[in-house]
Amino acid sequence: MSVDNATVRRIARLARMKLEDERVEPMAAELNGILAWVEQLKEVDVQGVEPMTSVVEQRLKMREDVVTEPDNSDALMVNAPGGEDHFFVVPKVVE
């Protein structure tokens, strides 16, 4: 997989980043370098290695899943610029 200049422009547009034309080609090279590192990671033999979520073993504190706050949805919706059925209505941001 490689990233071309058109893809860099598209990513920048989707991320709403202003990217000058002279930065497009270096950015494509940088992204292709990152993708090459990811390809190298596929060569690592991970047979028998347990998946981990942290380099330091730790347990998350668990608590009871109980409701502690009353339903304030009507009060919350008062400040919303738009709402429908107790949900915030926001403009579409992803194509």
PDB file of C-alpha atoms in Angstrom:
ATOM      1  CA  MET A   1       0.000   0.000   0.000  1.00  0.00           C
ATOM      2  CA  SER A   2       1.256   3.445  -0.771  1.00  0.00           C
ATOM      3  CA  VAL A   3      -0.126   6.933  -0.429  1.00  0.00           C
ATOM      4  CA  ASP A   4      -0.089   9.287  -3.386  1.00  0.00           C
ATOM      5  CA  ASN A   5      -0.466  13.059  -3.417  1.00  0.00           C
ATOM      6  CA  ALA A   6      -4.191  12.886  -4.176  1.00  0.00           C
ATOM      7  CA  THR A   7      -4.714  10.676  -1.120  1.00  0.00           C
ATOM      8  CA  VAL A   8      -2.746  13.089   1.061  1.00  0.00           C
ATOM      9  CA  ARG A   9      -4.916  15.963  -0.126  1.00  0.00           C
ATOM     10  CA  ARG A  10      -8.065  13.937   0.564  1.00  0.00           C
ATOM     11  CA  ILE A  11      -6.883  12.988   4.067  1.00  0.00           C
ATOM     12  CA  ALA A  12      -6.018  16.611   4.790  1.00  0.00           C
ATOM     13  CA  ARG A  13      -9.417  17.746   3.558  1.00  0.00           C
ATOM     14  CA  LEU A  14     -11.234  15.126   5.666  1.00  0.00           C
ATOM     15  CA  ALA A  15      -9.150  16.148   8.687  1.00  0.00           C
ATOM     16  CA  ARG A  16      -9.929  19.776   7.887  1.00  0.00           C
ATOM     17  CA  MET A  17      -6.213  20.546   7.783  1.00  0.00           C
ATOM     18  CA  LYS A  18      -4.788  23.285   5.649  1.00  0.00           C
ATOM     19  CA  LEU A  19      -1.933  21.688   3.728  1.00  0.00           C
ATOM     20  CA  GLU A  20       0.149  23.834   1.430  1.00  0.00           C
ATOM     21  CA  ASP A  21       0.987  22.348  -1.981  1.00  0.00           C
ATOM     22  CA  GLU A  22       4.701  22.215  -1.187  1.00  0.00           C
ATOM     23  CA  ARG A  23       3.945  20.049   1.911  1.00  0.00           C
ATOM     24  CA  VAL A  24       1.907  17.431   0.026  1.00  0.00           C
ATOM     25  CA  GLU A  25       4.806  15.440  -1.435  1.00  0.00           C
ATOM     26  CA  PRO A  26       6.874  15.372   1.814  1.00  0.00           C
ATOM     27  CA  MET A  27       3.740  14.329   3.693  1.00  0.00           C
ATOM     28  CA  ALA A  28       3.128  11.502   1.208  1.00  0.00           C
ATOM     29  CA  ALA A  29       6.727  10.337   1.699  1.00  0.00           C
ATOM     30  CA  GLU A  30       6.316  10.471   5.481  1.00  0.00           C
ATOM     31  CA  LEU A  31       3.058   8.510   5.395  1.00  0.00           C
ATOM     32  CA  ASN A  32       4.617   5.932   3.062  1.00  0.00           C
ATOM     33  CA  GLY A  33       7.487   5.580   5.534  1.00  0.00           C
ATOM     34  CA  ILE A  34       5.018   4.920   8.347  1.00  0.00           C
ATOM     35  CA  LEU A  35       3.203   2.349   6.220  1.00  0.00           C
ATOM     36  CA  ALA A  36       6.555   0.672   5.465  1.00  0.00           C
ATOM     37  CA  TRP A  37       7.203   0.366   9.223  1.00  0.00           C
ATOM     38  CA  VAL A  38       3.784  -1.212   9.647  1.00  0.00           C
ATOM     39  CA  GLU A  39       4.613  -3.679   6.869  1.00  0.00           C
ATOM     40  CA  GLN A  40       7.850  -4.525   8.713  1.00  0.00           C
ATOM     41  CA  LEU A  41       5.835  -5.247  11.862  1.00  0.00           C
ATOM     42  CA  LYS A  42       3.962  -7.960   9.950  1.00  0.00           C
ATOM     43  CA  GLU A  43       7.273  -9.852   9.696  1.00  0.00           C
ATOM     44  CA  VAL A  44       7.588 -10.193  13.481  1.00  0.00           C
ATOM     45  CA  ASP A  45       6.837 -13.704  14.711  1.00  0.00           C
ATOM     46  CA  VAL A  46       4.222 -13.334  17.446  1.00  0.00           C
ATOM     47  CA  GLN A  47       3.284 -17.026  17.684  1.00  0.00           C
ATOM     48  CA  GLY A  48       2.685 -17.889  21.321  1.00  0.00           C
ATOM     49  CA  VAL A  49       2.811 -14.277  22.506  1.00  0.00           C
ATOM     50  CA  GLU A  50      -0.210 -13.355  24.576  1.00  0.00           C
ATOM     51  CA  PRO A  51      -1.964 -10.173  23.433  1.00  0.00           C
ATOM     52  CA  MET A  52      -1.572  -7.353  25.927  1.00  0.00           C
ATOM     53  CA  THR A  53      -3.144  -3.981  26.455  1.00  0.00           C
ATOM     54  CA  SER A  54      -0.328  -2.458  28.505  1.00  0.00           C
ATOM     55  CA  VAL A  55       3.382  -3.042  29.091  1.00  0.00           C
ATOM     56  CA  VAL A  56       2.682  -2.863  32.829  1.00  0.00           C
ATOM     57  CA  GLU A  57       0.273  -5.467  34.131  1.00  0.00           C
ATOM     58  CA  GLN A  58      -2.605  -3.755  35.841  1.00  0.00           C
ATOM     59  CA  ARG A  59      -6.223  -4.368  36.556  1.00  0.00           C
ATOM     60  CA  LEU A  60      -8.878  -1.778  36.011  1.00  0.00           C
ATOM     61  CA  LYS A  61     -10.999  -0.857  38.964  1.00  0.00           C
ATOM     62  CA  MET A  62     -14.507  -2.075  38.428  1.00  0.00           C
ATOM     63  CA  ARG A  63     -17.607  -0.656  40.006  1.00  0.00           C
ATOM     64  CA  GLU A  64     -21.221  -1.562  40.013  1.00  0.00           C
ATOM     65  CA  ASP A  65     -23.087  -0.286  36.979  1.00  0.00           C
ATOM     66  CA  VAL A  66     -25.814   1.626  38.780  1.00  0.00           C
ATOM     67  CA  VAL A  67     -27.592   4.861  38.013  1.00  0.00           C
ATOM     68  CA  THR A  68     -26.418   7.600  40.370  1.00  0.00           C
ATOM     69  CA  GLU A  69     -27.836  10.652  38.630  1.00  0.00           C
ATOM     70  CA  PRO A  70     -31.495  11.322  37.935  1.00  0.00           C
ATOM     71  CA  ASP A  71     -32.668  11.655  34.343  1.00  0.00           C
ATOM     72  CA  ASN A  72     -31.844  15.281  33.437  1.00  0.00           C
ATOM     73  CA  SER A  73     -32.267  14.896  29.693  1.00  0.00           C
ATOM     74  CA  ASP A  74     -34.900  17.645  29.469  1.00  0.00           C
ATOM     75  CA  ALA A  75     -32.630  20.099  31.325  1.00  0.00           C
ATOM     76  CA  LEU A  76     -29.654  19.134  29.144  1.00  0.00           C
ATOM     77  CA  MET A  77     -31.581  19.616  25.923  1.00  0.00           C
ATOM     78  CA  VAL A  78     -32.477  23.210  26.869  1.00  0.00           C
ATOM     79  CA  ASN A  79     -28.936  24.328  25.953  1.00  0.00           C
ATOM     80  CA  ALA A  80     -28.706  22.261  22.761  1.00  0.00           C
ATOM     81  CA  PRO A  81     -28.909  24.253  19.520  1.00  0.00           C
ATOM     82  CA  GLY A  82     -30.863  21.379  17.999  1.00  0.00           C
ATOM     83  CA  GLY A  83     -32.377  18.232  19.391  1.00  0.00           C
ATOM     84  CA  GLU A  84     -34.710  15.415  18.557  1.00  0.00           C
ATOM     85  CA  ASP A  85     -36.054  12.656  20.844  1.00  0.00           C
ATOM     86  CA  HIS A  86     -33.569  13.651  23.597  1.00  0.00           C
ATOM     87  CA  PHE A  87     -30.583  13.428  21.220  1.00  0.00           C
ATOM     88  CA  PHE A  88     -28.353  16.276  20.101  1.00  0.00           C
ATOM     89  CA  VAL A  89     -28.649  16.992  16.388  1.00  0.00           C
ATOM     90  CA  VAL A  90     -25.294  17.917  14.856  1.00  0.00           C
ATOM     91  CA  PRO A  91     -24.289  18.669  11.283  1.00  0.00           C
ATOM     92  CA  LYS A  92     -22.781  15.869   9.231  1.00  0.00           C
ATOM     93  CA  VAL A  93     -18.988  16.116   9.332  1.00  0.00           C
ATOM     94  CA  VAL A  94     -17.854  12.945   7.514  1.00  0.00           C
ATOM     95  CA  GLU A  95     -18.557  12.344   3.861  1.00  0.00           C
TER      96      GLU A  95
END
